[in-house]
XYZ file of C-alpha atoms in Angstrom:
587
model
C 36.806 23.052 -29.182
C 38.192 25.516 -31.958
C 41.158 28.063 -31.797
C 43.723 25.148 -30.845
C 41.365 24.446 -27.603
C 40.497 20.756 -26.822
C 38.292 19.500 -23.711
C 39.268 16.148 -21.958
C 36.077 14.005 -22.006
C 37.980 11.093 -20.227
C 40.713 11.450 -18.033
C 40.454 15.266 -15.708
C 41.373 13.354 -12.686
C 44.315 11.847 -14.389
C 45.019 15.119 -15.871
C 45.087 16.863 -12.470
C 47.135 14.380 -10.661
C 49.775 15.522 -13.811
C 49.238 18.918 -12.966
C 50.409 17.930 -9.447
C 53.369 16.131 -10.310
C 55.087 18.530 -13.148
C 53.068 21.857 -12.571
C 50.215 23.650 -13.971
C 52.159 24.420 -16.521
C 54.594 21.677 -17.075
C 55.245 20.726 -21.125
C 55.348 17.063 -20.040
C 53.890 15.203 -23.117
C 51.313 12.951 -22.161
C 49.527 9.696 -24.285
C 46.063 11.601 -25.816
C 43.605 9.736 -27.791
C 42.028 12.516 -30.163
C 38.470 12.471 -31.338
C 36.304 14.975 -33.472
C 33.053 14.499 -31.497
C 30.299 16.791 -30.950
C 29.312 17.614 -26.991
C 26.993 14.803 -27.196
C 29.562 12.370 -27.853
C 32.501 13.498 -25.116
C 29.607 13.349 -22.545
C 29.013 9.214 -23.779
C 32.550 9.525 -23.309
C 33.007 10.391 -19.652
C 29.828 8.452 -18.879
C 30.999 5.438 -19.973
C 33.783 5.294 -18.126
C 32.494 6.580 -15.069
C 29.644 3.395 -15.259
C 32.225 0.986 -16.406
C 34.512 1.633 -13.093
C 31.196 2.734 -10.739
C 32.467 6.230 -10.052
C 29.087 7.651 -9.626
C 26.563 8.084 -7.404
C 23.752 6.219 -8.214
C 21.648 9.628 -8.469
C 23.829 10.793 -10.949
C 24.641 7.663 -13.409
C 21.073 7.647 -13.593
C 20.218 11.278 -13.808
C 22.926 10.472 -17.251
C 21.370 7.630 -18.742
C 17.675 10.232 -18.665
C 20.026 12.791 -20.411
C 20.886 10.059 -23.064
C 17.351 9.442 -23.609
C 16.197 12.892 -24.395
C 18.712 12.789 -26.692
C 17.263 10.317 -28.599
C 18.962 6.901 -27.595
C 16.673 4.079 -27.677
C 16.869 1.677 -24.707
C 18.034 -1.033 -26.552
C 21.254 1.123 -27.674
C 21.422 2.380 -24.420
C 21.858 -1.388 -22.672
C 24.358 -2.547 -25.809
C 26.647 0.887 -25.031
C 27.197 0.374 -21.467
C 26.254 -3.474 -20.846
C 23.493 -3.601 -19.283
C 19.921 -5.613 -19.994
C 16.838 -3.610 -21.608
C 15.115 -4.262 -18.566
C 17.948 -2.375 -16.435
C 18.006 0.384 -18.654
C 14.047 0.768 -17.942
C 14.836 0.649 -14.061
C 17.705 3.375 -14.302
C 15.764 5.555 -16.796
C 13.168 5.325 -14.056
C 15.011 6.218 -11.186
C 16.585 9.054 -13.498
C 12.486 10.673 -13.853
C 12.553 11.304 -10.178
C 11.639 14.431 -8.855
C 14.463 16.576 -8.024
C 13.545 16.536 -4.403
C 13.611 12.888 -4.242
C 17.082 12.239 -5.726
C 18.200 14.986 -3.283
C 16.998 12.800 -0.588
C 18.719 9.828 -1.784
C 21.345 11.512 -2.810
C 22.066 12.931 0.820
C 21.043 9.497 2.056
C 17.871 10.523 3.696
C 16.192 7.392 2.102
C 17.172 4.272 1.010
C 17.802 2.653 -2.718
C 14.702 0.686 -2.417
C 12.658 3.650 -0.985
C 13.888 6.002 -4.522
C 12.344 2.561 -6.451
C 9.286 2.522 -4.767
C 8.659 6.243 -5.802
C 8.645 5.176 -9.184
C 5.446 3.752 -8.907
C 4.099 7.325 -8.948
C 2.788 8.569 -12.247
C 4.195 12.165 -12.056
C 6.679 14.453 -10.082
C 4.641 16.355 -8.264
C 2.738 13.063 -6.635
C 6.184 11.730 -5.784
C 7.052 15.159 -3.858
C 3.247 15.228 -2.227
C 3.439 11.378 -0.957
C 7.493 12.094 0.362
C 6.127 15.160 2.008
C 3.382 13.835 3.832
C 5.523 10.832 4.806
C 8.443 13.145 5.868
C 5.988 15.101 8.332
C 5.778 11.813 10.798
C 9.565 12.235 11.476
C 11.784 9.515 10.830
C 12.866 7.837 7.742
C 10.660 7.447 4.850
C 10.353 3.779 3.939
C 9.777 1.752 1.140
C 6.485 -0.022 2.582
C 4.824 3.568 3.418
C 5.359 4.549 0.061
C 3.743 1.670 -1.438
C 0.816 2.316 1.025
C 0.163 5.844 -0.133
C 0.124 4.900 -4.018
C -2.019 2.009 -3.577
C 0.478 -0.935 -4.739
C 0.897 -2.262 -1.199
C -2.578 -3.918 -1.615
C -2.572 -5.745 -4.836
C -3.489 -9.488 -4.865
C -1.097 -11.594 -5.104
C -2.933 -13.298 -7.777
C -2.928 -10.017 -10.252
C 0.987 -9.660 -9.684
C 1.309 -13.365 -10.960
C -1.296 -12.541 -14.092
C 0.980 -9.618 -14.910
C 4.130 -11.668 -15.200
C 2.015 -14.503 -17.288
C 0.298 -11.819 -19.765
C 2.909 -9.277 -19.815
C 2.632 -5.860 -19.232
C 2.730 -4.970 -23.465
C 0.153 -7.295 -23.753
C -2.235 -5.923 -21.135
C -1.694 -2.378 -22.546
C -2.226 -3.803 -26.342
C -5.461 -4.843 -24.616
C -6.913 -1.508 -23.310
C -5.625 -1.823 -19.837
C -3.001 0.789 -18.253
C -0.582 -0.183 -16.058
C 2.146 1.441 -13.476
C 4.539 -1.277 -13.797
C 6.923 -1.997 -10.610
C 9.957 -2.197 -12.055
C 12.056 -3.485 -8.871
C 9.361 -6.200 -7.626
C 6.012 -7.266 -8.706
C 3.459 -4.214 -6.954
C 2.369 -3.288 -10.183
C -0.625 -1.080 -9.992
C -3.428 -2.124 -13.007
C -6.278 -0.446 -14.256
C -8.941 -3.357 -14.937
C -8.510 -6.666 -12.740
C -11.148 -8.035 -14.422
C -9.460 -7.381 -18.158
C -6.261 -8.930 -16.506
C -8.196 -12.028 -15.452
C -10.092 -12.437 -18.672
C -6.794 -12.452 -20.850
C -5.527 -15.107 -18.327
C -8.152 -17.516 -18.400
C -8.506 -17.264 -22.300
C -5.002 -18.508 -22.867
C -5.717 -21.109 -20.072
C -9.013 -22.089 -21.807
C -6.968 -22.765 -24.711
C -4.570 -24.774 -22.919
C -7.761 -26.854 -21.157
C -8.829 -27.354 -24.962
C -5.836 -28.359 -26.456
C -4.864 -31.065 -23.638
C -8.854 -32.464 -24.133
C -7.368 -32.804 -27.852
C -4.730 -34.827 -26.620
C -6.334 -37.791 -25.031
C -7.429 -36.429 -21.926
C -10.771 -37.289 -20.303
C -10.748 -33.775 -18.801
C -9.272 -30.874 -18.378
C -10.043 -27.824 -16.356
C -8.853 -24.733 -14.691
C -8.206 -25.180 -10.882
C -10.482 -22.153 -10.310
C -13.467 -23.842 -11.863
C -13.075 -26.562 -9.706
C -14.752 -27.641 -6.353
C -12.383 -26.480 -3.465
C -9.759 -29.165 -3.001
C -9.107 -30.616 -5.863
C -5.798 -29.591 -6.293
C -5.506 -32.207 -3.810
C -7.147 -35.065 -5.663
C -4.858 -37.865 -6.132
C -2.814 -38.270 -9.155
C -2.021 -41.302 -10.947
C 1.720 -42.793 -10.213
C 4.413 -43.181 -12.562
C 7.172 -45.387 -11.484
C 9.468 -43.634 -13.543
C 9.262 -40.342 -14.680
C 10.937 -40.241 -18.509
C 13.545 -37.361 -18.421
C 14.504 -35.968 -21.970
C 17.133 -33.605 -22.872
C 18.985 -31.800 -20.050
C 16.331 -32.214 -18.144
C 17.000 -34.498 -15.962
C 20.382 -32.621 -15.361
C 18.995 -28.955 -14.797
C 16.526 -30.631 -12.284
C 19.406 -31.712 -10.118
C 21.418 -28.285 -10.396
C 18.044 -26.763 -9.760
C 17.256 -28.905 -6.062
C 21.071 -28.219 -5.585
C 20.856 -25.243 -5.553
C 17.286 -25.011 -3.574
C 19.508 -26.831 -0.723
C 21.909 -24.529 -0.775
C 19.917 -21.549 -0.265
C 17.579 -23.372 2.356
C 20.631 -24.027 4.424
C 22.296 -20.803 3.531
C 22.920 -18.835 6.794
C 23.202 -15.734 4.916
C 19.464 -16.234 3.791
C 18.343 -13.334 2.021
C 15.092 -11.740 0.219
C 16.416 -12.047 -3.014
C 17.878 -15.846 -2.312
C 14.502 -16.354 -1.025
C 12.955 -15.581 -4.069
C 15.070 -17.214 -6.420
C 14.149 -20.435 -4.264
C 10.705 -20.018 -5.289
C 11.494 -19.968 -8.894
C 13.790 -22.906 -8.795
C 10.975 -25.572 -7.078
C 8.450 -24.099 -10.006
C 10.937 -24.824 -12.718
C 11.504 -28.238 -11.135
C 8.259 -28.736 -10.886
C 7.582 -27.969 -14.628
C 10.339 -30.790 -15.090
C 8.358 -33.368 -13.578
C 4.867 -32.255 -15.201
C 6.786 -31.980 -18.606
C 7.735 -35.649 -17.713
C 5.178 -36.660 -16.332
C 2.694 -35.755 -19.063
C 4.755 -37.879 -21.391
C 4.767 -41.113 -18.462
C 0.656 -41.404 -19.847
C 0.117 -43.626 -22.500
C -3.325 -43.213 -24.540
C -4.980 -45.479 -22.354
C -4.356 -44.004 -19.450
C -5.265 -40.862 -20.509
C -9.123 -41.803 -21.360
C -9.792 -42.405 -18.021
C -7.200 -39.984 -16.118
C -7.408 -35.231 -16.621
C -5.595 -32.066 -15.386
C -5.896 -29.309 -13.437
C -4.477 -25.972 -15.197
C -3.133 -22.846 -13.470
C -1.194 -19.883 -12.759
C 1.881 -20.348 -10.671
C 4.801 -18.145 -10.135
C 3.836 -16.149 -13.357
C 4.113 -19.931 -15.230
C 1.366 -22.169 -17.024
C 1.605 -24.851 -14.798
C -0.612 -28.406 -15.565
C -1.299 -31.308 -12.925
C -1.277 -34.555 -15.410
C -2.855 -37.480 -14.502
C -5.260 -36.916 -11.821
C -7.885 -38.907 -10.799
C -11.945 -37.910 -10.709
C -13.165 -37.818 -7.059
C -15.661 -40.764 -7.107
C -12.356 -42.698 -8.029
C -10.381 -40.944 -5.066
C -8.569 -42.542 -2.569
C -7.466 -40.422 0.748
C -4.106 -39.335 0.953
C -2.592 -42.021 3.567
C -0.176 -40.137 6.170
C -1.032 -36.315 6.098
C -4.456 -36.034 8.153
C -4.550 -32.462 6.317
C -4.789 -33.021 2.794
C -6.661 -36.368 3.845
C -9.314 -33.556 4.957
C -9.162 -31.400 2.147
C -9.755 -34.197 -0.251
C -12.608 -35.405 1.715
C -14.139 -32.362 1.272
C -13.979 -31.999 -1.933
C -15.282 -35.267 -2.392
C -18.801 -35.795 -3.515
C -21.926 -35.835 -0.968
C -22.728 -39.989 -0.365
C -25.097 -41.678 -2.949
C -27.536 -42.154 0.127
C -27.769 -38.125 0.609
C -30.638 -37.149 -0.578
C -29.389 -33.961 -1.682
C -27.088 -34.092 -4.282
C -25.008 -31.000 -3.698
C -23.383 -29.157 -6.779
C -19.849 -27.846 -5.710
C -19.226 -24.108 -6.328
C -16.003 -23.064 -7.644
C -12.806 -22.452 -5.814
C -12.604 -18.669 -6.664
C -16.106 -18.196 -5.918
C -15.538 -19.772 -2.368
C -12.495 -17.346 -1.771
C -14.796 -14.107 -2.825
C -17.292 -15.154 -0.633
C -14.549 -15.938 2.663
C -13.356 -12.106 1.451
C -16.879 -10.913 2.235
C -17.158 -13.151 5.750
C -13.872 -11.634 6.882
C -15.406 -8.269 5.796
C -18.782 -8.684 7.212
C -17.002 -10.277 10.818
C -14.811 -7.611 11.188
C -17.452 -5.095 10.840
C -19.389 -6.886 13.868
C -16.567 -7.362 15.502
C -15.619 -3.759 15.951
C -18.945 -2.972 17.641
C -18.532 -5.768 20.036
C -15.268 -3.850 21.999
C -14.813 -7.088 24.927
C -15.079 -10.001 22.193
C -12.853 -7.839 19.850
C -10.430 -8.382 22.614
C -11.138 -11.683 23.424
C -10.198 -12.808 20.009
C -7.137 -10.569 20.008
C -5.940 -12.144 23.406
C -6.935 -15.966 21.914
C -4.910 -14.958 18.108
C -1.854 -14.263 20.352
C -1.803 -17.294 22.018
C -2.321 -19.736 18.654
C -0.386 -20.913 15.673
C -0.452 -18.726 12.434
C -3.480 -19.548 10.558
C -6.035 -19.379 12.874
C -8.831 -16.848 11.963
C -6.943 -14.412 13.174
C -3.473 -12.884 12.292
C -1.473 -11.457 15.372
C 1.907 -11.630 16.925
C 3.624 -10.625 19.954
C 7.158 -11.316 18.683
C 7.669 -8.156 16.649
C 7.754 -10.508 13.184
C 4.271 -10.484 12.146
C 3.274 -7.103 12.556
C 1.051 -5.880 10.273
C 1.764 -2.510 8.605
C -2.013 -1.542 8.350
C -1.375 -1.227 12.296
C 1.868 1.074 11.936
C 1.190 4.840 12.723
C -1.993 3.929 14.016
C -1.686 7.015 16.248
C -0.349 8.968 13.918
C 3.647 8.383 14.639
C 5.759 4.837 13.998
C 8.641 5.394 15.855
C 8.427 4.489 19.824
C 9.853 7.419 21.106
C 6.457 9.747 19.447
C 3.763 7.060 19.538
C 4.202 5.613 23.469
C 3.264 9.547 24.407
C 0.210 9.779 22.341
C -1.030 6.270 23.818
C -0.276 7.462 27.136
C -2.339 10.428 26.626
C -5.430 8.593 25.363
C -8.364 7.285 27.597
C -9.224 3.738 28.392
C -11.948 3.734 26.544
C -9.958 5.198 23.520
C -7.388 2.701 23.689
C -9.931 0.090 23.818
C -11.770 1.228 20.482
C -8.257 1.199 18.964
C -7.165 -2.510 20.663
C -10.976 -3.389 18.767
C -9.982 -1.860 15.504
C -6.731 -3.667 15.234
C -8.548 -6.918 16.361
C -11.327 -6.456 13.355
C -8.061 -5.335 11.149
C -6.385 -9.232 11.974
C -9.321 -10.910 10.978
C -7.817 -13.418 8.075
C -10.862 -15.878 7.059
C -9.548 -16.221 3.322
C -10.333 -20.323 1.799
C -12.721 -20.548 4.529
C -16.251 -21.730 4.732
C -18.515 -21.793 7.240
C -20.227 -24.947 6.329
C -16.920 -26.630 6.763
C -16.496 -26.928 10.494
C -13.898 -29.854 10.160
C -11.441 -27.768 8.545
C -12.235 -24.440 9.937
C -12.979 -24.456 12.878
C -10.838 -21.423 14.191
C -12.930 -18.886 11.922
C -16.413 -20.749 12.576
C -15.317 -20.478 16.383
C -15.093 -16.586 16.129
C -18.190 -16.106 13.559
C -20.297 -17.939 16.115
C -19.064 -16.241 18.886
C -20.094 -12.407 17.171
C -23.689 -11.394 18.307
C -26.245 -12.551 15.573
C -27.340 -9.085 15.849
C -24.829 -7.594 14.608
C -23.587 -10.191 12.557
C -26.290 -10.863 10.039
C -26.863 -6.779 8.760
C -22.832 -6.757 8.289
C -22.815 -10.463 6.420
C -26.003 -9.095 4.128
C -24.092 -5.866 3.901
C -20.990 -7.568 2.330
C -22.663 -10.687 0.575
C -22.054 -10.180 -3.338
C -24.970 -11.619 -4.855
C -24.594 -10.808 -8.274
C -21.525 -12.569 -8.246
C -22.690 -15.488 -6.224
C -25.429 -15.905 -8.497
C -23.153 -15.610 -11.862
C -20.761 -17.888 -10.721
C -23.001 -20.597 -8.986
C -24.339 -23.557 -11.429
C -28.308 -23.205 -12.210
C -28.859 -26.310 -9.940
C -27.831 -23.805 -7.157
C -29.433 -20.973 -8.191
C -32.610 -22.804 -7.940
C -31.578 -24.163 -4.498
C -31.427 -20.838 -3.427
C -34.895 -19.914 -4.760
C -36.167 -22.830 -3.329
C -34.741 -21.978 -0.153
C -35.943 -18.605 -0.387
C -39.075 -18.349 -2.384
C -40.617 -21.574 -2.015
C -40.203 -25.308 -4.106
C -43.113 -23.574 -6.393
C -41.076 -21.235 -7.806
C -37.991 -23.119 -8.160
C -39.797 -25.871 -9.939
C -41.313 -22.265 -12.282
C -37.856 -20.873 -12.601
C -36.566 -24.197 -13.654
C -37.667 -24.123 -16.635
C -35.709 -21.654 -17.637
C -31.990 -20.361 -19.048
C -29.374 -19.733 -16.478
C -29.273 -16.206 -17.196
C -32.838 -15.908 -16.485
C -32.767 -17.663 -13.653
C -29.866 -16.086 -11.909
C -31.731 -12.286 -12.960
C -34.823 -13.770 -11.224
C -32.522 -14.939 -8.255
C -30.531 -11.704 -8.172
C -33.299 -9.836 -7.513
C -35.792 -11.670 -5.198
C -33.681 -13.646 -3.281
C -31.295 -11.069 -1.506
C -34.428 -9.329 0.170
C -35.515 -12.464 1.923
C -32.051 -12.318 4.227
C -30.877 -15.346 2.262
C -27.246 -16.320 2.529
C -25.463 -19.415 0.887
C -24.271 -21.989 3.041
C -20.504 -20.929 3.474
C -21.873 -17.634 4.907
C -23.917 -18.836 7.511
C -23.090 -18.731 11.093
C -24.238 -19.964 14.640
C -26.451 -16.735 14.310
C -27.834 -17.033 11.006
C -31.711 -16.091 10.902
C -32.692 -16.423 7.257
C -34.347 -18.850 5.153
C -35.038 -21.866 4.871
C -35.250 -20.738 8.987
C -36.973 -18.016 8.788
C -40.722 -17.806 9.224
C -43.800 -15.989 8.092
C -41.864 -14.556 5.004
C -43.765 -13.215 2.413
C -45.580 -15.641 -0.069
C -43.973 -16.513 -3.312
C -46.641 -15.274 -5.944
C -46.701 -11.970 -3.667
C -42.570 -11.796 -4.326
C -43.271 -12.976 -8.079
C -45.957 -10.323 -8.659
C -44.633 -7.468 -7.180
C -41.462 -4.907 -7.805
C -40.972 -4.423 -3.793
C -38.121 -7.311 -3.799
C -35.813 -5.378 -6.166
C -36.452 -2.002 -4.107
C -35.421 -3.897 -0.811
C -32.484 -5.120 -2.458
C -31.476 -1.749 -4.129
C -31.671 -0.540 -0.325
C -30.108 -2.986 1.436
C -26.953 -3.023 -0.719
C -26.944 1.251 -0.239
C -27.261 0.693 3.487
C -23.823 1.024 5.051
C -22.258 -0.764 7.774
C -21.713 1.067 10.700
C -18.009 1.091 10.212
C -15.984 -0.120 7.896
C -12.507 -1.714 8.342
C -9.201 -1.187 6.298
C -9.177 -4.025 4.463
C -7.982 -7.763 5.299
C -4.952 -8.283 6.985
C -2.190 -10.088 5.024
C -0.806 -13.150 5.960
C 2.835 -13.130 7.738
């Protein structure tokens, strides 16, 4: 430090306890390493040693590791210093950003580790201190979930987090997208979904092209398929030929699955490392099993590629439906191949399948459109909240009465989560208020995601409560929440002309016919909507639009005239009388 001075950058506490045993000002000698380092380096000095032998707080190793960075370390040198991954380094620099009033907190142990992380999703300071603020007034703890809820990450489809972890959050950004990347789970908040999706399906299209190369008689993504055919039957191999280490990481891999299922300890984290254990052995087996098909066998045999886990994932050798054979000792999947088997040749209608994404937009927009009925029907809102406690998970409706299942959308409904402040408020409400709330949370369980109304085999819960909803309110909230322009972009032409036909009239349809899909599907989008039509999925007990309805307006008066598109423009600007919070997740 100059003038014969020198600081001790590692080793005060040992120097103290000297102090204490031969005096302040004892001439003991005592082992010193000397080194000529600026201030910089003596505080890598103490910090290493302080990580190395976990001395600090949390709050404070991290609020370090920020200092090293605005001095200019890189993460990289930052992770190969105190041996740690990059991706570590990110998290700790992360937690280091926090807002002074939020390390405090942790710090004090006000909130929990995973509540600081989840306050990283926050773009800037002064949001985290707003969202902990307005959290902190309810009393209580701030939690981790509640966080997540303010920022909007508690709400992203499970679908997106997956595409995030297949793309890769440089990639999206390379892209044009912008991302708020979790860094402690997978609640990453994007920008553009539909950018996300696009880059996905690309590199699967590529994948779809490339097996077709290989020898496959087809190849396609499972979201472009009919609903069910993930459960098509695949071909058998008696045999599946192992290569490598495979065969031996497959075995430590179930091992360890075992383990963890049986574990009484179970945990989050052991729960999630399950997950990605039974998709690596199951890209094992497909790696095997792709190489079990000869050339022959693949002429006549295709695949199914997808998404799974954040992993390309392919289902080799699978068998077309005309060629199907029911699943023989599951009743379930025997179902759900049934259904996605094709109409009989003695059917006079030969019914083109949509695709298994479209179907789960359009059971999105029946839960949407239900629960928006629902709420205006007060003693059936009930009803079905009395009938989802006593059922199985799964039913149409998501509700549970032993304290597992509860959904957070229903926490601090009155404005407090804690028993002690919430059973007072509900005390002081009316009947009829408590009733309008018990109807809220009723339209808020609603869970009709995969379903279709036209498939009363499978789903009958959710047809049960659709049917049971007065057509009167039911068919302005179903109109109300009925996509069309996505229906009619992601439907084949042979059902946009159904539609038309349905609609408009077999005239027209045999008119529009004769025309490019785009066309047709503009013509559609415009001057089918007005007419009240809904697709078949969408159509309840209640349902009063074509091909039912009567004395609709002729087809050349539709054709001729701009007073379709106006309707349209003013039925999709007409609200519903209330809206709902969104879906309810699944327990």
């Amino acid at each position: 430090m100059g003038d014969g001075f020198y600081a001790v950058s590692n080793g005060n506490r040992r120097l103290a306890a000297f102090h204490m045993i031969f005096g302040e000002h004892a001439e003991e000698p005592i082992n010193c390493t000397l080194r000529e380092v600026d201030e910089a380096g003596a505080f890598e000095d103490s910090l290493t040693t302080a990580v190395t032998a976990k001395q600090l707080h949390p709050v404070d190793q991290y609020e370090a590791f920020a200092k090293l960075e605005e001095r200019g370390k890189s993460n990289e040198e930052i992770a190969r210093q105190y041996g740690m991954s990059e991706k570590e380094v990110r998290q700790a620099l992360a937690l280091g950003r926090l807002s002074p009033k939020i390390r405090q907190a942790w710090r004090a142990g006000d909130i929990a580790a995973e509540t600081a992380q989840a306050f990283t999703l926050a773009l800037d300071q002064k949001t985290q201190d707003k969202v902990f603020e307005k959290l902190a007034r309810g009393g209580g703890r701030v939690q981790h979930w509640s966080v997540k809820r303010e920022l909007g990450a508690d709400a992203l489809d499970r679908d997106v987090a997956q595409l995030v972890e297949f793309i890769g959050a440089e990639a999206y950004r390379a892209a044009g997208g912008t991302i708020t990347e979790d860094l402690f789970g997978s609640s990453h908040i994007v920008s553009d979904e539909a950018l996300l999706k696009q880059m996905a399906r690309s590199i699967l299209i590529a994948k779809c092209e490339e097996l077709r190369a290989d020898g496959w008689a087809w190849a396609e993504l499972e979201g472009d398929l009919p609903h069910g055919a993930r459960w098509w039957p695949q071909s058998d191999i008696r045999k599946l030929p192992y290569e490598g280490d495979e065969l031996e990481r497959r075995i430590k891999a179930a091992a360890r699955v075992e383990e963890i299922d049986e574990s009484d300890e179970w945990t989050d984290e052991m729960g999630e490392e399950a997950d990605r254990l039974r998709v690596d052995i199951e890209l094992i087996d497909a790696a095997a099993r792709m190489r079990g098909f000869d050339a022959k066998k693949r002429k006549s045999l295709g695949c199914i590629v997808d998404v799974e886990e954040g992993k390309l994932t392919v289902l080799y050798g699978v068998k077309k439906p005309d060629n199907a054979k029911l699943s023989k000792g599951d009743p379930e999947t025997a179902k759900r191949v049934q259904a996605a088997l094709p109409s009989p040749k003695g059917n006079s209608v030969d019914e083109p399948e949509i695709s298994n994404a479209l179907l789960h937009r359009l059971s999105v927009q029946l839960t949407q459109a239900a629960a928006t009925a629902l709420i205006q029907d007060e003693q059936l809102a009930l009803s079905v909240l009395l009938a989802g406690f006593g059922c199985y998970e799964g039913q149409g409706v998501e509700v549970s009465s032993n304290g597992l299942g509860a959904k957070r959308d229903t926490r601090g409904i009155l404005g407090a989560e804690e028993m002690e402040k919430a059973l007072p408020l509900a005390l002081a409400l009316k009947p009829a208020e408590r009733i309008s709330m018990l109807a809220q949370i009723a339209a808020d369980a609603l869970d009709f995601q995969g379903c279709a109304l036209d498939q009363k085999d499978v789903h009958g819960s959710e047809v049960a409560i659709c049917n049971a909803i007065d057509a009167k309110l039911f068919n302005p909230a179903m109109r109300g929440a009925f996509d069309a322009k996505d229906y009619f972009a992601g439907v084949s032409k042979a059902l946009c002309l159904k539609a038309i036909e349905e609609a408009l009239g077999a005239d027209m349809a045999r008119q529009q016919g004769k025309k490019q899909k785009t066309e047709i599907a503009a013509f559609a989008l415009e001057n089918v909507p007005p007419t009240g039509w809904l697709p078949m999925q969408l159509r309840h007990k209640g349902y009063d639009g074509p091909p039912k309805a009567k004395g609709k307006a002729s087809p050349a008066a539709n054709a001729k005239t701009k007073q379709p598109a106006k309707t349209a423009k003013a039925a999709a600007k007409k609200p519903a009388k209330k809206a709902t919070k969104k879906t309810a997740k699944k327990r």
